[in-house]
PDB file of C-alpha atoms and ligand atoms in Angstrom:
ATOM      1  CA  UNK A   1      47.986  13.092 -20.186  1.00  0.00           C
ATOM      2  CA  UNK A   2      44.567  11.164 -19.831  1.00  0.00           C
ATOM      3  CA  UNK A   3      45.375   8.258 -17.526  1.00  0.00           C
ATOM      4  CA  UNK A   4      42.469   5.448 -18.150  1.00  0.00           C
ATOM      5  CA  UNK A   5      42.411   2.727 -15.514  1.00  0.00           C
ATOM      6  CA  UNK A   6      43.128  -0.727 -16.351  1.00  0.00           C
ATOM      7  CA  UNK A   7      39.650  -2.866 -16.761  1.00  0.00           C
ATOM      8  CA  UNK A   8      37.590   0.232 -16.562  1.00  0.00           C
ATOM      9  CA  UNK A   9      35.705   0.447 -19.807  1.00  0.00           C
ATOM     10  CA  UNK A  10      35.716  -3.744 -19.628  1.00  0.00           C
ATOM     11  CA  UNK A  11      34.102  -3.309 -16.458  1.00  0.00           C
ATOM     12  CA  UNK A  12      30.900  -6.266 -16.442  1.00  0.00           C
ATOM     13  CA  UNK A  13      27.963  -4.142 -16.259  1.00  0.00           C
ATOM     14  CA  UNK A  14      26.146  -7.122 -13.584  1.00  0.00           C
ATOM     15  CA  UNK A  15      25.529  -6.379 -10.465  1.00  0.00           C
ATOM     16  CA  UNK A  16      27.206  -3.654  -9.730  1.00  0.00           C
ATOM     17  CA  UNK A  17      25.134  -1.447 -12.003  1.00  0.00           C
ATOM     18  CA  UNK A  18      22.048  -2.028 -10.938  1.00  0.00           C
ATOM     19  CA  UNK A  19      23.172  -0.966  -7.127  1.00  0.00           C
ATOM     20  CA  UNK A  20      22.137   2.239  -6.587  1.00  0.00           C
ATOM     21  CA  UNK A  21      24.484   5.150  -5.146  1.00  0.00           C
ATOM     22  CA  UNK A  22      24.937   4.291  -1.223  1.00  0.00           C
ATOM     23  CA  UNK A  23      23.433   0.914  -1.626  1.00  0.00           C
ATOM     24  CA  UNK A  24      25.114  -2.732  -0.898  1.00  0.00           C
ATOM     25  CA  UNK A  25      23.809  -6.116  -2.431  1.00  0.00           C
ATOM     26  CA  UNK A  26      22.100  -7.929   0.080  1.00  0.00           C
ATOM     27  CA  UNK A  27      21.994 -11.835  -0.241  1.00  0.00           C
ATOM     28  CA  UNK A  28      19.589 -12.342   2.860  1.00  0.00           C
ATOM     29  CA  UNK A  29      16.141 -10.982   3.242  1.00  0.00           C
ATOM     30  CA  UNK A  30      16.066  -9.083   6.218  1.00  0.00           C
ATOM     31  CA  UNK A  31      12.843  -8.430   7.518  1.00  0.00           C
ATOM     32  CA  UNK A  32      12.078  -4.445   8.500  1.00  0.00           C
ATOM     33  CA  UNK A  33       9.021  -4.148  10.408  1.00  0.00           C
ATOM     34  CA  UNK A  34       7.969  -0.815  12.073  1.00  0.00           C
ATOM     35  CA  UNK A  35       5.789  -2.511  14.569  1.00  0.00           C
ATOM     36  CA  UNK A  36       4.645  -6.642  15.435  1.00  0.00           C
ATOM     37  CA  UNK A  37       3.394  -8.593  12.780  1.00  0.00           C
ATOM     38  CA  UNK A  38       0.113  -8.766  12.710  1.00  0.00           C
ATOM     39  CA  UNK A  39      -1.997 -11.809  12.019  1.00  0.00           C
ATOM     40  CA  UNK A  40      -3.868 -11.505   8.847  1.00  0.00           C
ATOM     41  CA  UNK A  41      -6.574 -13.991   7.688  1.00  0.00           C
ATOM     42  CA  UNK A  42      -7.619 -14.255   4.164  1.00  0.00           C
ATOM     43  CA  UNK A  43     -11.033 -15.531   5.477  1.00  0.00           C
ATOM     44  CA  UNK A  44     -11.419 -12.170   6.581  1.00  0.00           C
ATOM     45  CA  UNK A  45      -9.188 -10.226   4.467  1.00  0.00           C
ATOM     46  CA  UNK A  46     -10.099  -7.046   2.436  1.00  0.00           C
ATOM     47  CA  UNK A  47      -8.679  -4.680   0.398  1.00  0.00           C
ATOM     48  CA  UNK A  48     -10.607  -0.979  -0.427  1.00  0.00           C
ATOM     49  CA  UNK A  49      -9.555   1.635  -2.490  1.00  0.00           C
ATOM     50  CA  UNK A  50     -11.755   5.070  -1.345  1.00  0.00           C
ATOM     51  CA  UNK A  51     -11.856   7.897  -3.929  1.00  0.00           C
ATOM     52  CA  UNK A  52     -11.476  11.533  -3.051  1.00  0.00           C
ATOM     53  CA  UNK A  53     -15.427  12.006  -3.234  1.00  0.00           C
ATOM     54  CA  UNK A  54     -16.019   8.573  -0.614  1.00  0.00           C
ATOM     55  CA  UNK A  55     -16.783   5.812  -2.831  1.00  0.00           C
ATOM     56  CA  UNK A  56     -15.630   2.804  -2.185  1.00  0.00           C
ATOM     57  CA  UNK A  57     -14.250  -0.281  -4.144  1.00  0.00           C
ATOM     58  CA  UNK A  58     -13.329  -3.741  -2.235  1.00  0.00           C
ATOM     59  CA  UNK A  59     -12.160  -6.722  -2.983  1.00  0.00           C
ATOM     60  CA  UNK A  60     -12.117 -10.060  -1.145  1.00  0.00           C
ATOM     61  CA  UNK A  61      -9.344 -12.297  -1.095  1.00  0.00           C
ATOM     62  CA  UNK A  62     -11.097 -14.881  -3.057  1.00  0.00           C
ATOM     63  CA  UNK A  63     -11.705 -11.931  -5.583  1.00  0.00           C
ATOM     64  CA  UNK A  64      -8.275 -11.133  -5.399  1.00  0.00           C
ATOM     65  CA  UNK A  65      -7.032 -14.010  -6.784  1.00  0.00           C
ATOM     66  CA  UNK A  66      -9.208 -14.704  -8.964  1.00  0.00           C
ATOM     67  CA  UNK A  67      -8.052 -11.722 -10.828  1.00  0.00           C
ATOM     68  CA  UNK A  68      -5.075 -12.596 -13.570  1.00  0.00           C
ATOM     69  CA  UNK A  69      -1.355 -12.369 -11.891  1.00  0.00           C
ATOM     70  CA  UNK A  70       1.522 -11.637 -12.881  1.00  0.00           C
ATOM     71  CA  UNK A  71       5.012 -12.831 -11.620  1.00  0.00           C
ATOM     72  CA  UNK A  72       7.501 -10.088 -11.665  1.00  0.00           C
ATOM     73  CA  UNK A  73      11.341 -10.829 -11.002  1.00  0.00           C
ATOM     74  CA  UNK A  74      12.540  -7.159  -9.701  1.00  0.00           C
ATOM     75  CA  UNK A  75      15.047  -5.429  -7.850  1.00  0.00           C
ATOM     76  CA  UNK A  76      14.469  -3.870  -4.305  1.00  0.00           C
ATOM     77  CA  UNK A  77      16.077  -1.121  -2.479  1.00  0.00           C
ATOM     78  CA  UNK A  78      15.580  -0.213   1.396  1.00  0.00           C
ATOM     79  CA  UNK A  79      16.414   2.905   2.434  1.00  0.00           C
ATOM     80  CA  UNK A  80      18.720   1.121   5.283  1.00  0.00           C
ATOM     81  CA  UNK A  81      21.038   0.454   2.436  1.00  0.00           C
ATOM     82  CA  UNK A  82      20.373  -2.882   1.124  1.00  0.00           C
ATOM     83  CA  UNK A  83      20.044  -4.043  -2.124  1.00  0.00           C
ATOM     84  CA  UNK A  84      18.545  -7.062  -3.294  1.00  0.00           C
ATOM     85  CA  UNK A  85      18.452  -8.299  -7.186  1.00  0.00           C
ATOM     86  CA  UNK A  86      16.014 -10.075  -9.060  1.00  0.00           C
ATOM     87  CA  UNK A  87      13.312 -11.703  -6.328  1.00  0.00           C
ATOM     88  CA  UNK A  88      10.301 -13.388  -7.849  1.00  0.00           C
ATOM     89  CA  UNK A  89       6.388 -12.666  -6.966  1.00  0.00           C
ATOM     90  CA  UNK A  90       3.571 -13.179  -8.012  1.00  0.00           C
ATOM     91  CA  UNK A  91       0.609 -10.649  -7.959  1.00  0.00           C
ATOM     92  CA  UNK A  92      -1.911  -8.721  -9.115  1.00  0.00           C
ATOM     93  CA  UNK A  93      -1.189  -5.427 -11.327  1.00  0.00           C
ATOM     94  CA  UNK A  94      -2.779  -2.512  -9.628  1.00  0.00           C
ATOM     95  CA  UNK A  95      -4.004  -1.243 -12.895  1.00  0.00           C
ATOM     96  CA  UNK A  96      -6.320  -4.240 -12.389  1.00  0.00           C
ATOM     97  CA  UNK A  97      -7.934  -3.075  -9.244  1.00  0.00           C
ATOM     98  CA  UNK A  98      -7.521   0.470 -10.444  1.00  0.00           C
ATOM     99  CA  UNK A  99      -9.247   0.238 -13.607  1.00  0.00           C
ATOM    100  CA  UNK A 100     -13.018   0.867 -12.946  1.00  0.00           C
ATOM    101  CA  UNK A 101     -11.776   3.632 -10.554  1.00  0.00           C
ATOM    102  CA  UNK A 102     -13.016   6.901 -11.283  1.00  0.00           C
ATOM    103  CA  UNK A 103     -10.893   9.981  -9.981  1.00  0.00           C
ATOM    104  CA  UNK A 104      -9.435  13.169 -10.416  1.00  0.00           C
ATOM    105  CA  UNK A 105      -6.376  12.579  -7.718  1.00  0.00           C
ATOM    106  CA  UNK A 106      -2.893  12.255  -8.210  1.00  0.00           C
ATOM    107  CA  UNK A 107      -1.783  10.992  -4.731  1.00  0.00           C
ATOM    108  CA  UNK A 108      -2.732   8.042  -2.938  1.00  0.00           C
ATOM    109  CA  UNK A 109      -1.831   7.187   0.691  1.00  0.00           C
ATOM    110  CA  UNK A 110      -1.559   3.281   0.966  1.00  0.00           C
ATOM    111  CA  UNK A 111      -2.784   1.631   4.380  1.00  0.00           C
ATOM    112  CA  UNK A 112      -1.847  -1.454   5.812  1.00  0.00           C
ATOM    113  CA  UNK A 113      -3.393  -3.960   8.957  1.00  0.00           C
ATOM    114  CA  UNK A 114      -1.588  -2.244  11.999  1.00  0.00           C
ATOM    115  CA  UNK A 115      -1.859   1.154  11.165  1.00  0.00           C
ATOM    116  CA  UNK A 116       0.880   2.002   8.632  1.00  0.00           C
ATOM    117  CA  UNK A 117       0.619   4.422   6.126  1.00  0.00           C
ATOM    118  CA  UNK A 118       2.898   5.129   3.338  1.00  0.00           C
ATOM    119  CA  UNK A 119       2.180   8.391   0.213  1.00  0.00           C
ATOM    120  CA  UNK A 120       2.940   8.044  -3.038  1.00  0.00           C
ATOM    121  CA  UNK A 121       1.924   9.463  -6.902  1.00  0.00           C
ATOM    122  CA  UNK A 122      -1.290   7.050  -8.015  1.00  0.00           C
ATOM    123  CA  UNK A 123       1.066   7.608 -11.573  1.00  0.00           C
ATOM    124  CA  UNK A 124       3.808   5.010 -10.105  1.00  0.00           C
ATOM    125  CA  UNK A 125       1.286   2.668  -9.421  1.00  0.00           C
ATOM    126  CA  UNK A 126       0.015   1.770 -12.748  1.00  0.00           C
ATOM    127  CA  UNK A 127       1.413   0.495 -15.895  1.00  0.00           C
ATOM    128  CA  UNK A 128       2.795  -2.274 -14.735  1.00  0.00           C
ATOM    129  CA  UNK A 129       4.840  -1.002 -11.603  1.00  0.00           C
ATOM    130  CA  UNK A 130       3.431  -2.184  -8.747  1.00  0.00           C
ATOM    131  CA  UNK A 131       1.437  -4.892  -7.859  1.00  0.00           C
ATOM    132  CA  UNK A 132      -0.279  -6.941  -4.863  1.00  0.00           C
ATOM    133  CA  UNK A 133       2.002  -9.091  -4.044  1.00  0.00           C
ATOM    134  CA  UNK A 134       0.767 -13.062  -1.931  1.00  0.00           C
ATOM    135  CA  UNK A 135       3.363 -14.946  -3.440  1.00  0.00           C
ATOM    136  CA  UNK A 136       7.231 -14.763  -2.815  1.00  0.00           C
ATOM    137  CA  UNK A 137      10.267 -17.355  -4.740  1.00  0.00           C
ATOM    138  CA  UNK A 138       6.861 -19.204  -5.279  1.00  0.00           C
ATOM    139  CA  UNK A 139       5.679 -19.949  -2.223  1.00  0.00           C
ATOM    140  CA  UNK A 140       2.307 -18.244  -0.366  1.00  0.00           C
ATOM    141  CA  UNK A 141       3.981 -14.758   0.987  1.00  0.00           C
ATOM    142  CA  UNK A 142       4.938 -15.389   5.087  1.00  0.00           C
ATOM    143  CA  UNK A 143       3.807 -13.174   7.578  1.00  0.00           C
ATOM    144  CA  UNK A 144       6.876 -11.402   8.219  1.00  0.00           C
ATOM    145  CA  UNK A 145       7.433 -10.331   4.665  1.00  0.00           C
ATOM    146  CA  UNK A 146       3.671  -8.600   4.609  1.00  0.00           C
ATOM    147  CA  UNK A 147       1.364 -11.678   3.928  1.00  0.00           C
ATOM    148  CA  UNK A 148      -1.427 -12.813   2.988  1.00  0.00           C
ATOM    149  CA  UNK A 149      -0.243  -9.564   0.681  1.00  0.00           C
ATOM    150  CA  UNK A 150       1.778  -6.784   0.334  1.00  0.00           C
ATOM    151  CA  UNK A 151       2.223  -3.803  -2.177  1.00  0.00           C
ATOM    152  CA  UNK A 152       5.078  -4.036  -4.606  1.00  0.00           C
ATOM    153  CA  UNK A 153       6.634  -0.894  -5.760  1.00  0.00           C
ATOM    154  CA  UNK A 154      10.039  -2.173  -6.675  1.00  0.00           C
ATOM    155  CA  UNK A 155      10.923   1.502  -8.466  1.00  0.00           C
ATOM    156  CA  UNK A 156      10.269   3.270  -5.341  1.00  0.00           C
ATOM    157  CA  UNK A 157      12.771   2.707  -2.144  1.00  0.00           C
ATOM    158  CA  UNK A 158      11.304  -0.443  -0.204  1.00  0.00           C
ATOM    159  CA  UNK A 159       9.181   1.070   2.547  1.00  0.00           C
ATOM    160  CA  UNK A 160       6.970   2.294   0.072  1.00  0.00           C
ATOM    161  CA  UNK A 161       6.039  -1.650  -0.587  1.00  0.00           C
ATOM    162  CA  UNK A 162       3.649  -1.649   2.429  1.00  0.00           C
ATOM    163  CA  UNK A 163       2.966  -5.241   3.935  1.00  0.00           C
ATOM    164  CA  UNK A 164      -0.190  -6.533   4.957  1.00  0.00           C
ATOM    165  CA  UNK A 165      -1.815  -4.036   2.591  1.00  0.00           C
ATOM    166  CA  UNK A 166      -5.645  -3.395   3.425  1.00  0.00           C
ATOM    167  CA  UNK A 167      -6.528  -0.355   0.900  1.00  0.00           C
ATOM    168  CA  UNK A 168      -5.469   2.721  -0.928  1.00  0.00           C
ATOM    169  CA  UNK A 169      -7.293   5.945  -0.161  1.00  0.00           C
ATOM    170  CA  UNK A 170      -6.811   8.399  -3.148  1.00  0.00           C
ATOM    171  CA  UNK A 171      -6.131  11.961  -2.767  1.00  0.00           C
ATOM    172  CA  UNK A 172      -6.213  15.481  -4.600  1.00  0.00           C
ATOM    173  CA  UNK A 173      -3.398  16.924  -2.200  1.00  0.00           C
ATOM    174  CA  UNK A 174      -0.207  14.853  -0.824  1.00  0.00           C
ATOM    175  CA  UNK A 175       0.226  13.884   2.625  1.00  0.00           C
ATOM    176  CA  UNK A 176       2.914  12.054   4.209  1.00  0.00           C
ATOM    177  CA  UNK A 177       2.207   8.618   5.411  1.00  0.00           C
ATOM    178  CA  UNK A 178       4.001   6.651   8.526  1.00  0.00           C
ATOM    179  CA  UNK A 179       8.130   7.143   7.532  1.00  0.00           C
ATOM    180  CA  UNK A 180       7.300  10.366   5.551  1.00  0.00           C
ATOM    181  CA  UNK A 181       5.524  12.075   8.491  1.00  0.00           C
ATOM    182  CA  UNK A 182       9.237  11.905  10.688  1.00  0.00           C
ATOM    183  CA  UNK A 183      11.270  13.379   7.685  1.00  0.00           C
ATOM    184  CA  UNK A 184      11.888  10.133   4.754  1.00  0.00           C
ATOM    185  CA  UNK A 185      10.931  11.532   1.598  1.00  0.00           C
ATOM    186  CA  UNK A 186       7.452  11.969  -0.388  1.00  0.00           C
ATOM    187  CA  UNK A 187       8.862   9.872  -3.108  1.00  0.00           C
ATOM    188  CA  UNK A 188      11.599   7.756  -2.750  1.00  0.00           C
ATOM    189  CA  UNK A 189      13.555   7.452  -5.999  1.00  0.00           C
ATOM    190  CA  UNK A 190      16.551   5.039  -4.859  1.00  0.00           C
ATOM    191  CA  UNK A 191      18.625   6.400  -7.817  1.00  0.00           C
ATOM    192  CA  UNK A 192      17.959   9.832  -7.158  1.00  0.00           C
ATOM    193  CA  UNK A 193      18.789   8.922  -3.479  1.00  0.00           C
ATOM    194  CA  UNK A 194      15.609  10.472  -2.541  1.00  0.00           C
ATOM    195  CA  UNK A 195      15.810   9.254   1.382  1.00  0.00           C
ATOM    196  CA  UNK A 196      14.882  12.730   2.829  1.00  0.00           C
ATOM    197  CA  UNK A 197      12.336  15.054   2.797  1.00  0.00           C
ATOM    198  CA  UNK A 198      14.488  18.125   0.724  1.00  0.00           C
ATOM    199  CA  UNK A 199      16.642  15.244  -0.869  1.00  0.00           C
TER     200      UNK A 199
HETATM  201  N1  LIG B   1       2.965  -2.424   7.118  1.00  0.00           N
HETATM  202  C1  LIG B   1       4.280  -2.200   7.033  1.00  0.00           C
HETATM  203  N2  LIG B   1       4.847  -2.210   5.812  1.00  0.00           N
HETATM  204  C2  LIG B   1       6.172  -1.986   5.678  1.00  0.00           C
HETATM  205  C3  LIG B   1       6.991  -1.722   6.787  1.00  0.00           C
HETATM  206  C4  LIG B   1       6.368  -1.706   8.061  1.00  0.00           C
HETATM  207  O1  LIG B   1       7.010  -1.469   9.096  1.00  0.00           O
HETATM  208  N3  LIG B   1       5.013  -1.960   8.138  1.00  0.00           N
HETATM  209  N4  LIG B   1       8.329  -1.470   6.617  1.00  0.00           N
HETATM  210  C5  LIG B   1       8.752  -0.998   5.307  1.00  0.00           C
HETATM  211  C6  LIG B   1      10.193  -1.011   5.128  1.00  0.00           C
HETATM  212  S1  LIG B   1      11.091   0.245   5.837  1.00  0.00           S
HETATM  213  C7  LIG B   1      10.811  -1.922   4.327  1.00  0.00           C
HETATM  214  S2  LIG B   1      12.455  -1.828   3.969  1.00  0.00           S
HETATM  215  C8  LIG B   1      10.069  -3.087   3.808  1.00  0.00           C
HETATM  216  C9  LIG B   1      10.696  -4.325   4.365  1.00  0.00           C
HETATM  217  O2  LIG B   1      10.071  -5.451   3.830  1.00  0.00           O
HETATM  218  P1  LIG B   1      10.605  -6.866   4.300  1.00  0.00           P
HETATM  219  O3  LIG B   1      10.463  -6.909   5.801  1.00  0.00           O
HETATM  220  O4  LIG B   1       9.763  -7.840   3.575  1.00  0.00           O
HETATM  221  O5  LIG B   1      12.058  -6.908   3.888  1.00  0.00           O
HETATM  222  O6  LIG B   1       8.699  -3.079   4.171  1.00  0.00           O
HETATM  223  C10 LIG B   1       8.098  -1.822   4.200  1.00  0.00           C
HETATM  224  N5  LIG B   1       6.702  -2.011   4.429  1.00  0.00           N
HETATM  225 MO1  LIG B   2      13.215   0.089   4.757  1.00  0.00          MO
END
């Protein structure tokens, strides 16, 4: 005889559903920072995206925002476990900076001020799923958190979302970036619990 749980199929499908597998729901926001923070100046800032054949694109900080924003209210998921439901941001859709970019790869490695380096498919960063992120619960993004900007690839397990963003440099082949090179995973799907490399 089938024995059905009491409450099961009323279960609310809140929070709890949008955890994925190992995760817990973080209230906080912890900060996770390979390295120091460095000091970033949007006097000074850039951000270049480099094509497989060397051209270059760059944008200014005054450039960046005069381009039109968004203000996404996602879910993020760090690798350490944490969940955290629907923060705000605002920032720009990559498929903004993206769109007069003319290339044949399918792999970008993102670089940040400081030296790190995360890989991902240029596919998850367009149509609409990742941005450049300066503003956080509407307020300029602090340093800790990866301003003046960050990337924001909320699908993608959290270290992908690399702070203090400087570029992309698009590639033909993939090669693993800062985590990636000492065994996290090329992708990083948090539902498919992608943490590892062979996951
Ligand atoms: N430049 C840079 N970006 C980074 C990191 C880092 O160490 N350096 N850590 C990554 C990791 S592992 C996570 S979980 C998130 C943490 O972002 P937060 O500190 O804003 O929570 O940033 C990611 N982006
Ligand atoms: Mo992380």
């Amino acid at each position: 005889m089938a024995v059905v749980s009491p409450g099961f199929q009323g279960r609310p499908r809140s929070a709890d559903t949008r955890i994925p597998p190992g995760q817990y729901l973080e209230k906080t926001f912890p900060v996770l920072s390979a390295g120091p923070t460095p000091r970033v100046r949007t006097e000074t800032w850039q951000f270049e995206i480099t094509t497989e054949t060397g051209k270059k694109h760059s944008w200014s900080w005054a450039d960046l925002v005069a381009l039109p924003s968004e203000k996404p209210t996602v879910d993020i998921h760090c690798v350490t476990q944490w969940s955290k439901l629907d923060t705000t941001w605002r920032g720009v859709p990559l498929d903004a900076l993206l769109a007069d970019v003319e290339t044949e790869a399918d792999y970008v490695m993102v670089h940040s001020y400081g030296g790190y380096t995360t890989n991902l498919p240029l596919a998850d960063l367009l149509d609409g799923q990742a941005w450049i992120a300066h503003e956080y619960n509407g307020a300029p993004l602090s340093p800790e958190h990866g301003g003046p900007a960050r990337l924001l690839v909320p699908h993608l397990y959290f270290w992908k979302s690399a702070k203090w963003v400087n570029g992309l440099r698009l590639m033909v082949k993939d090669e693993p970036g800062f985590w990636e090179n000492v065994g996290y995973h090329d992708y990083g799907d948090p539902w498919r619990e992608q943490r590892y490399q062979g996951d």
